[in-house]
Amino acid sequence: MRAPATLTDAQGHSLTTTTAEELKTARRRTLSLLEPVPEPLLERQHHDLLSPVVWDLAHIANYEDLWLLRRLGDEGVCDSHDGTYDSFLHPRMTRGGLDMLDLAGARSYAERVRDRVLDLLQREGSDGDEPLRSGGYVYKMVVQHEHQHDETILAALNLLPEGYAGLQGTAEAQGSGDAAVPAPDCLVRDCLVRDCLVRECIVPAGTYVVGTCSDPWSYDNEGPAHEVELAAYAIDTLAVTNAAWVEFMAGGGYREPSVWTEKGWAWRQEAGLERPLTWEGDGSGGWVRKRFGLTEPVPPDEPVQHVCWYEADAFARWAGRRLPTEEEWEVAATCDPRTGEKWAHPWGDQPWRPGLANLGQVRMGPGPVGANPQGRSSVGCFAMLGDVWEWTSSRFEPWPGTTAFPYREYSEVFYGGDHRVLRGGSWATHPTAARGTFRNWDHPVRRHIFAGLRTARSL
Ligand SMILES: [Fe+2]
């Protein structure tokens, strides 16, 4: 029998205790999302690209069974579910037809796995010498996996036909209560975009570090850290707002082929894209949106969300700008061109707390742009983490020298396709899965995710 790890974190807690709390926090969050919703709606598929929520719950349990019990040497709870809950065997659009556990069965499976995991953790600790155990890696992977599926569950619940009390954030909306940090004036300036004043951050040409070799939470696709040469560019201080999107719509952005790529224009016509997913006219020239079953006016000062990559790319071109590459995005989020330093987060290396970024479902949606000034990046960008994922121009490709670990199916099998990279995390992303180097990717037609954009231009 292995001895429990005796390492401690910055607060003096043992890693075993911290890991157990992280697992429990993720599970409390998962169950709190299911609690307010009637069972038939959890077992229904609400969108071709989203699983029934009960599938997500049992898949979370199955992943934990595989990676924390069977891969660490325990006998596991059940291998007869492996086929049903293998995401590679069943594309999302087919999952509604699977013979799967009902809600009680999925909850029971998740509970039995978790009880055994906590026993194992108590017996052996989370740390170990082999790569899978080093620094508690595989436990962090499983915690992140559950939180990532919680964001997917939120995307499904966002499409519910009616609202349910209890589907709200874990606290009142965090505001911008902190005192504003001094603006790094030399890196921020104003310019005109279609007669609108836009504040942008200037990033000088230089050699910058992208990726990480050391973040204990990072996935294989985030490493290794490597240097990139960037030409000078400007990037929006703020994400593109709903108000700006209304300008795009009113200004003919959806009707002007010249601002769309050829594939984008074909998709815009085929799918009938005319406005962000969930938006409808309010009958008097304004716009409303439906979220979690409730209809509300579109707030002008929030970042736009539920636009696909084709729309984001068209908006940027319509504005006379472009999407940033993911390298440009990461440098603007994490690097200080004046000192050469690179940080894990826009605000530095310290862990997230409310007031730094709108993450972790603290607020059940994006906040107004310009909030949380303490979370600004070194070059002056607001909300590079949280609020909405941001589409970049980059396709999802491996960083030079990367190695798949611990399994190819997380990233490697997606390299080289038509996926575009998203950065930054949304209001629904848990802080354990939000950092300056985190790479997300999706097909250019996807709109159900909590994604928006900010634009850039070369100097
Ligand atoms: Fe998964």
Coordinates of C-alpha atoms and ligand atoms in Angstrom, one line a residue:
M1 CA 0.0 0.0 0.0
R2 CA 1.2 3.5 -0.9
A3 CA 1.7 6.1 1.8
P4 CA -0.6 9.1 1.5
A5 CA 1.3 12.1 0.1
T6 CA 2.4 14.6 2.7
L7 CA 3.0 17.6 0.3
T8 CA 1.1 20.7 1.2
D9 CA -0.3 23.6 -0.9
A10 CA 0.3 27.3 -0.3
Q11 CA -2.4 27.4 2.4
G12 CA -0.8 24.4 4.2
H13 CA -3.5 21.9 3.3
S14 CA -2.3 18.5 2.3
L15 CA -2.7 17.7 -1.4
T16 CA -4.9 14.8 -0.6
T17 CA -7.3 17.1 1.3
T18 CA -7.2 19.7 -1.4
T19 CA -7.8 17.1 -4.1
A20 CA -10.8 15.6 -2.2
E21 CA -12.3 19.1 -1.8
E22 CA -11.8 19.8 -5.5
L23 CA -13.6 16.6 -6.4
K24 CA -16.4 17.4 -4.0
T25 CA -16.8 21.0 -5.3
A26 CA -17.1 19.7 -8.9
R27 CA -19.8 17.2 -7.9
R28 CA -21.8 19.7 -5.8
R29 CA -21.8 21.9 -8.9
T30 CA -22.9 19.1 -11.2
L31 CA -25.8 18.1 -9.0
S32 CA -26.8 21.7 -8.4
L33 CA -27.3 22.1 -12.1
L34 CA -29.6 19.0 -12.3
E35 CA -31.6 19.7 -9.2
P36 CA -34.0 22.4 -10.5
V37 CA -34.9 20.6 -13.8
P38 CA -37.6 18.0 -14.3
E39 CA -36.2 14.5 -15.0
P40 CA -37.8 14.2 -18.5
L41 CA -35.9 17.3 -19.6
L42 CA -32.6 15.9 -18.3
E43 CA -33.1 12.8 -20.4
R44 CA -34.1 14.6 -23.6
Q45 CA -31.6 15.8 -26.2
H46 CA -32.1 19.5 -26.7
H47 CA -29.7 20.1 -29.6
D48 CA -28.0 17.8 -32.1
L49 CA -24.6 18.9 -30.7
L50 CA -25.4 18.5 -27.1
S51 CA -25.9 15.2 -25.2
P52 CA -28.9 14.5 -23.0
V53 CA -27.8 15.8 -19.5
V54 CA -28.1 12.3 -18.0
W55 CA -25.6 11.0 -20.5
D56 CA -23.2 13.7 -19.4
L57 CA -23.6 12.7 -15.7
A58 CA -23.0 9.0 -16.4
H59 CA -20.1 9.8 -18.7
I60 CA -18.5 11.9 -16.0
A61 CA -18.8 8.9 -13.7
N62 CA -17.4 6.5 -16.3
Y63 CA -14.4 8.8 -17.0
E64 CA -13.7 8.8 -13.3
D65 CA -14.1 5.1 -13.1
L66 CA -11.7 4.6 -15.9
W67 CA -9.0 7.1 -14.9
L68 CA -9.1 7.1 -11.1
L69 CA -10.0 3.6 -10.3
R70 CA -9.0 1.2 -13.1
R71 CA -6.0 3.2 -14.3
L72 CA -4.7 3.6 -10.8
G73 CA -4.9 -0.1 -10.0
D74 CA -8.3 -0.4 -8.4
E75 CA -10.8 -2.9 -9.9
G76 CA -13.3 -0.2 -10.9
V77 CA -17.1 -0.1 -10.4
C78 CA -18.4 -1.1 -13.8
D79 CA -17.0 -1.7 -17.2
S80 CA -20.3 -2.6 -18.8
H81 CA -21.0 1.1 -19.3
D82 CA -17.8 1.8 -21.2
G83 CA -19.4 1.4 -24.6
T84 CA -22.4 3.6 -23.9
Y85 CA -20.4 6.5 -22.4
D86 CA -17.4 6.5 -24.8
S87 CA -17.7 9.9 -26.5
F88 CA -15.7 8.6 -29.5
L89 CA -18.0 5.7 -30.2
H90 CA -21.1 7.9 -30.2
P91 CA -21.3 11.3 -31.9
R92 CA -23.4 13.7 -30.0
M93 CA -26.3 13.7 -32.4
T94 CA -26.8 10.0 -31.8
R95 CA -26.6 10.0 -28.0
G96 CA -30.3 10.7 -27.6
G97 CA -31.1 7.2 -29.0
L98 CA -28.7 5.3 -26.8
D99 CA -30.0 2.8 -24.2
M100 CA -28.6 4.7 -21.2
L101 CA -29.0 5.0 -17.5
D102 CA -31.9 7.0 -16.2
L103 CA -31.3 9.9 -13.8
A104 CA -31.4 7.7 -10.7
G105 CA -29.1 5.1 -12.3
A106 CA -26.7 7.8 -13.4
R107 CA -26.6 9.4 -10.0
S108 CA -26.1 6.0 -8.3
Y109 CA -23.2 5.1 -10.7
A110 CA -21.6 8.5 -10.1
E111 CA -22.0 8.1 -6.3
R112 CA -20.6 4.6 -6.2
V113 CA -17.5 5.6 -8.2
R114 CA -16.9 8.7 -6.1
D115 CA -17.1 6.8 -2.8
R116 CA -14.5 4.4 -4.1
V117 CA -12.3 7.2 -5.4
L118 CA -12.4 9.0 -2.1
D119 CA -11.4 5.7 -0.3
L120 CA -8.5 5.2 -2.8
L121 CA -7.4 8.8 -2.3
Q122 CA -7.4 8.4 1.5
R123 CA -5.4 5.2 1.2
E124 CA -2.8 6.3 -1.4
G125 CA -2.9 10.1 -1.7
S126 CA -3.1 11.9 -5.0
D127 CA 0.6 12.3 -5.7
G128 CA 3.2 9.8 -7.0
D129 CA 6.3 9.3 -9.0
E130 CA 4.8 8.1 -12.3
P131 CA 3.7 10.8 -14.7
L132 CA 0.0 10.1 -14.3
R133 CA 0.2 10.7 -10.5
S134 CA 2.9 13.3 -10.4
G135 CA 1.5 16.4 -8.6
G136 CA -1.9 14.7 -8.6
Y137 CA -2.1 15.2 -12.4
V138 CA -4.8 12.6 -13.1
Y139 CA -7.0 13.9 -10.3
K140 CA -6.7 17.4 -11.7
M141 CA -7.6 16.0 -15.1
V142 CA -10.7 14.4 -13.8
V143 CA -11.8 17.5 -11.8
Q144 CA -11.4 19.6 -14.9
H145 CA -13.2 17.1 -17.0
E146 CA -16.3 17.3 -14.7
H147 CA -16.2 21.1 -14.7
Q148 CA -15.9 21.1 -18.5
H149 CA -19.0 18.9 -18.8
D150 CA -20.8 21.2 -16.4
E151 CA -20.3 23.9 -18.9
T152 CA -21.7 21.6 -21.6
I153 CA -24.6 20.9 -19.3
L154 CA -25.2 24.6 -18.9
A155 CA -25.2 24.9 -22.7
A156 CA -27.9 22.3 -22.9
L157 CA -30.0 23.9 -20.1
N158 CA -29.6 27.3 -21.8
L159 CA -31.8 25.8 -24.5
L160 CA -34.6 24.6 -22.2
P161 CA -38.1 25.6 -23.5
E162 CA -39.1 27.2 -20.2
G163 CA -37.3 28.6 -17.1
Y164 CA -36.9 26.9 -13.7
A165 CA -36.2 28.6 -10.4
G166 CA -32.8 27.7 -9.1
L167 CA -31.0 27.9 -12.4
Q168 CA -29.0 30.8 -11.2
G169 CA -25.5 31.7 -10.2
T170 CA -23.9 30.8 -6.9
A171 CA -23.7 34.4 -5.7
E172 CA -24.9 37.8 -6.7
A173 CA -23.3 39.1 -9.8
Q174 CA -19.8 40.3 -9.1
G175 CA -19.3 43.9 -10.0
S176 CA -16.4 46.1 -10.6
G177 CA -16.1 47.0 -6.9
D178 CA -12.3 47.0 -6.8
A179 CA -10.5 50.2 -7.4
A180 CA -9.5 50.6 -11.0
V181 CA -5.8 49.7 -11.6
P182 CA -3.8 52.4 -13.3
A183 CA -4.2 52.2 -17.1
P184 CA -0.9 51.2 -18.8
D185 CA -1.3 54.3 -21.0
C186 CA 1.6 53.6 -23.3
L187 CA -0.1 50.4 -24.5
V188 CA -3.7 51.7 -24.9
R189 CA -5.0 54.1 -27.5
D190 CA -8.2 55.0 -29.3
C191 CA -9.1 54.5 -32.9
L192 CA -12.2 54.8 -35.0
V193 CA -14.1 51.7 -36.3
R194 CA -17.0 52.6 -38.5
D195 CA -17.3 56.0 -36.9
C196 CA -17.3 54.4 -33.4
L197 CA -14.5 55.1 -31.0
V198 CA -12.8 51.9 -30.0
R199 CA -10.0 51.5 -27.4
E200 CA -7.3 49.1 -28.4
C201 CA -4.2 47.8 -26.7
I202 CA -0.9 48.0 -28.6
V203 CA 1.5 45.0 -28.5
P204 CA 4.9 45.8 -29.9
A205 CA 6.8 43.5 -32.2
G206 CA 8.9 41.0 -30.3
T207 CA 9.7 37.5 -29.2
Y208 CA 7.2 36.1 -26.7
V209 CA 6.6 32.9 -24.8
V210 CA 3.5 30.9 -25.7
G211 CA 2.3 27.7 -23.9
T212 CA 3.4 26.2 -20.6
C213 CA 5.6 23.5 -19.3
S214 CA 4.9 24.0 -15.7
D215 CA 1.2 24.7 -15.0
P216 CA 0.1 21.7 -12.9
W217 CA -3.4 21.9 -14.4
S218 CA -2.4 22.2 -18.0
Y219 CA -3.4 19.7 -20.7
D220 CA -1.0 18.2 -23.2
N221 CA -2.0 20.6 -26.0
E222 CA -0.8 23.6 -23.9
G223 CA 2.9 22.6 -24.0
P224 CA 5.7 22.9 -24.4
A225 CA 6.3 26.5 -23.8
H226 CA 8.0 28.0 -26.8
E227 CA 9.0 31.3 -28.3
V228 CA 7.1 33.0 -31.1
E229 CA 8.0 36.1 -33.1
L230 CA 5.1 38.5 -33.5
A231 CA 4.8 41.6 -35.6
A232 CA 3.3 44.6 -33.9
Y233 CA -0.5 44.5 -33.6
A234 CA -3.4 46.1 -31.8
I235 CA -6.2 44.2 -30.1
D236 CA -9.5 45.4 -28.7
T237 CA -9.4 46.4 -25.0
L238 CA -12.9 45.0 -24.7
A239 CA -14.9 42.1 -26.2
V240 CA -17.3 43.0 -29.0
T241 CA -20.6 44.0 -27.4
N242 CA -24.2 43.2 -28.3
A243 CA -24.6 46.9 -29.2
A244 CA -21.8 46.6 -31.8
W245 CA -23.4 43.4 -33.1
V246 CA -26.7 45.3 -33.6
E247 CA -24.7 47.8 -35.6
F248 CA -23.3 45.0 -37.7
M249 CA -26.8 43.6 -38.4
A250 CA -28.2 47.1 -39.1
G251 CA -25.2 47.9 -41.3
G252 CA -25.9 45.0 -43.6
G253 CA -23.2 42.7 -42.3
Y254 CA -25.3 39.6 -42.8
R255 CA -26.1 40.7 -46.4
E256 CA -22.7 41.6 -47.6
P257 CA -20.8 38.7 -49.2
S258 CA -17.5 40.6 -49.4
V259 CA -17.1 40.5 -45.6
W260 CA -17.5 36.7 -45.4
T261 CA -15.2 33.9 -46.5
E262 CA -16.5 31.8 -49.3
K263 CA -17.3 28.9 -47.0
G264 CA -18.7 31.3 -44.4
W265 CA -21.1 32.9 -46.9
A266 CA -22.3 29.5 -48.1
W267 CA -23.0 28.5 -44.5
R268 CA -24.7 31.9 -43.8
Q269 CA -27.1 31.2 -46.7
E270 CA -27.6 27.5 -46.0
A271 CA -28.2 28.0 -42.2
G272 CA -30.1 31.3 -42.7
L273 CA -27.9 33.2 -40.3
E274 CA -29.2 36.7 -39.6
R275 CA -28.6 37.3 -35.9
P276 CA -26.9 35.5 -32.9
L277 CA -28.5 32.2 -31.8
T278 CA -31.3 32.8 -29.2
W279 CA -32.0 36.4 -30.5
E280 CA -35.4 37.4 -31.8
G281 CA -37.0 40.7 -32.7
D282 CA -39.1 42.3 -30.0
G283 CA -41.7 43.6 -32.4
S284 CA -40.7 47.2 -32.1
G285 CA -37.2 47.3 -33.6
G286 CA -35.3 46.0 -30.6
W287 CA -34.0 42.6 -29.7
V288 CA -34.7 40.0 -27.1
R289 CA -32.9 36.8 -26.3
K290 CA -33.9 33.5 -24.6
R291 CA -31.6 32.1 -21.9
F292 CA -32.4 29.2 -19.7
G293 CA -36.0 29.3 -20.8
L294 CA -36.6 33.0 -20.1
T295 CA -36.9 35.8 -22.5
E296 CA -35.2 39.1 -21.8
P297 CA -34.1 42.2 -23.6
V298 CA -30.6 42.0 -25.1
P299 CA -28.3 44.1 -22.9
P300 CA -26.2 46.4 -25.1
D301 CA -23.1 46.5 -23.0
E302 CA -22.5 42.7 -22.6
P303 CA -20.2 40.8 -24.9
V304 CA -22.1 39.1 -27.7
Q305 CA -22.3 35.4 -27.4
H306 CA -23.7 32.5 -29.5
V307 CA -22.1 33.6 -32.7
C308 CA -20.1 31.1 -34.8
W309 CA -16.6 31.5 -36.1
Y310 CA -17.9 32.4 -39.6
E311 CA -20.0 35.2 -38.1
A312 CA -17.1 36.4 -35.9
D313 CA -14.7 36.4 -38.8
A314 CA -17.3 38.4 -40.9
F315 CA -17.8 40.9 -38.2
A316 CA -14.1 41.6 -37.9
R317 CA -13.8 42.1 -41.6
W318 CA -16.9 44.4 -41.7
A319 CA -15.2 46.4 -39.0
G320 CA -12.0 46.7 -41.1
R321 CA -10.2 44.5 -38.7
R322 CA -9.5 40.8 -38.2
L323 CA -9.6 38.1 -35.6
P324 CA -6.4 37.8 -33.5
T325 CA -4.3 34.6 -33.9
E326 CA -4.3 32.5 -30.8
E327 CA -0.6 33.4 -30.2
E328 CA -1.6 37.1 -30.4
W329 CA -4.5 36.5 -28.0
E330 CA -2.3 34.6 -25.5
V331 CA 0.5 37.3 -25.5
A332 CA -2.1 40.1 -25.0
A333 CA -3.6 38.0 -22.1
T334 CA -0.4 36.9 -20.3
C335 CA 2.7 38.8 -21.4
D336 CA 4.1 42.1 -20.3
P337 CA 6.1 43.5 -23.3
R338 CA 7.9 46.0 -21.1
T339 CA 9.4 43.5 -18.7
G340 CA 9.3 40.2 -20.7
E341 CA 7.4 38.5 -17.9
K342 CA 4.7 36.0 -18.6
W343 CA 1.9 35.2 -16.2
A344 CA -0.5 32.3 -15.8
H345 CA -3.5 34.7 -15.8
P346 CA -4.0 38.2 -17.1
W347 CA -3.8 39.5 -13.5
G348 CA -0.7 37.6 -12.6
D349 CA 0.1 34.2 -11.1
Q350 CA -2.2 34.3 -8.1
P351 CA -5.3 32.1 -8.2
W352 CA -8.7 33.5 -9.4
R353 CA -11.0 35.2 -7.0
P354 CA -14.3 37.0 -7.7
G355 CA -13.5 40.5 -8.9
L356 CA -10.7 39.4 -11.2
A357 CA -12.8 37.7 -13.9
N358 CA -16.4 36.5 -14.4
L359 CA -15.7 32.8 -14.2
G360 CA -17.2 29.8 -12.4
Q361 CA -20.9 30.5 -12.9
V362 CA -20.8 33.0 -10.1
R363 CA -22.9 35.1 -12.4
M364 CA -25.3 33.2 -14.7
G365 CA -24.1 35.0 -17.8
P366 CA -21.6 37.5 -19.1
G367 CA -21.2 40.8 -17.3
P368 CA -20.9 44.3 -18.8
V369 CA -17.7 44.9 -20.6
G370 CA -15.2 46.9 -18.6
A371 CA -16.0 45.2 -15.3
N372 CA -13.3 43.7 -13.1
P373 CA -10.5 46.2 -13.8
Q374 CA -8.2 44.4 -11.4
G375 CA -8.2 41.5 -13.8
R376 CA -6.8 43.5 -16.7
S377 CA -3.8 42.1 -18.6
S378 CA -0.5 43.8 -18.7
V379 CA -1.2 45.4 -22.0
G380 CA -4.6 46.7 -20.8
C381 CA -7.1 44.1 -22.1
F382 CA -10.2 43.6 -19.9
A383 CA -11.8 40.1 -19.3
M384 CA -9.3 38.0 -21.3
L385 CA -10.5 35.2 -19.0
G386 CA -14.2 34.8 -18.4
D387 CA -17.5 36.2 -19.7
V388 CA -17.3 34.6 -23.2
W389 CA -14.9 32.3 -25.1
E390 CA -13.2 34.3 -27.9
W391 CA -12.8 33.0 -31.4
T392 CA -9.4 33.3 -32.9
S393 CA -8.3 33.1 -36.5
S394 CA -6.1 30.0 -35.8
R395 CA -6.9 26.5 -36.7
F396 CA -6.3 23.9 -34.0
E397 CA -2.7 22.6 -34.5
P398 CA -0.1 21.1 -32.2
W399 CA 2.5 23.3 -30.6
P400 CA 6.0 22.4 -31.8
G401 CA 7.3 19.5 -29.8
T402 CA 4.0 18.6 -28.1
T403 CA 3.4 15.1 -26.9
A404 CA 0.0 13.4 -26.4
F405 CA -0.5 12.6 -22.7
P406 CA -2.2 10.7 -21.2
Y407 CA -4.4 9.9 -24.2
R408 CA -4.5 10.8 -27.8
E409 CA -8.3 11.4 -27.9
Y410 CA -8.2 14.6 -25.8
S411 CA -6.3 16.7 -28.5
E412 CA -4.2 14.8 -31.0
V413 CA -7.1 13.4 -33.0
F414 CA -8.5 16.9 -33.5
Y415 CA -5.3 18.5 -34.9
G416 CA -5.4 19.4 -38.6
G417 CA -9.2 19.5 -39.0
D418 CA -11.4 22.5 -39.6
H419 CA -11.6 23.4 -35.9
R420 CA -10.9 27.0 -34.9
V421 CA -9.3 27.8 -31.6
L422 CA -11.2 29.6 -28.8
R423 CA -9.5 31.2 -25.9
G424 CA -10.3 32.7 -22.5
G425 CA -13.2 30.7 -21.0
S426 CA -16.7 31.9 -20.4
W427 CA -18.8 32.8 -17.4
A428 CA -19.6 29.1 -17.2
T429 CA -16.0 27.9 -17.2
H430 CA -14.6 26.9 -13.8
P431 CA -11.4 28.5 -12.7
T432 CA -9.6 25.2 -12.7
A433 CA -10.1 25.1 -16.5
A434 CA -9.4 28.8 -17.1
R435 CA -5.8 30.0 -17.7
G436 CA -3.9 32.0 -20.2
T437 CA -2.6 28.9 -22.0
F438 CA -5.9 26.9 -22.1
R439 CA -6.8 26.0 -25.7
N440 CA -10.4 25.2 -26.7
W441 CA -11.5 24.4 -30.2
D442 CA -14.7 23.8 -32.2
H443 CA -16.1 23.7 -35.7
P444 CA -16.6 27.1 -37.3
V445 CA -20.4 26.6 -37.5
R446 CA -20.9 26.1 -33.7
R447 CA -23.1 28.6 -32.0
H448 CA -24.6 27.0 -28.9
I449 CA -21.3 27.5 -26.9
F450 CA -20.8 30.7 -24.9
A451 CA -18.5 32.3 -27.5
G452 CA -18.0 35.8 -28.7
L453 CA -14.9 37.6 -30.0
R454 CA -12.6 40.6 -29.8
T455 CA -10.9 42.0 -32.9
A456 CA -7.3 42.9 -33.8
R457 CA -5.4 44.6 -36.6
S458 CA -1.8 44.6 -37.7
L459 CA 0.2 47.8 -37.2
Ligands
FE1 FE -15.8 13.9 -21.6

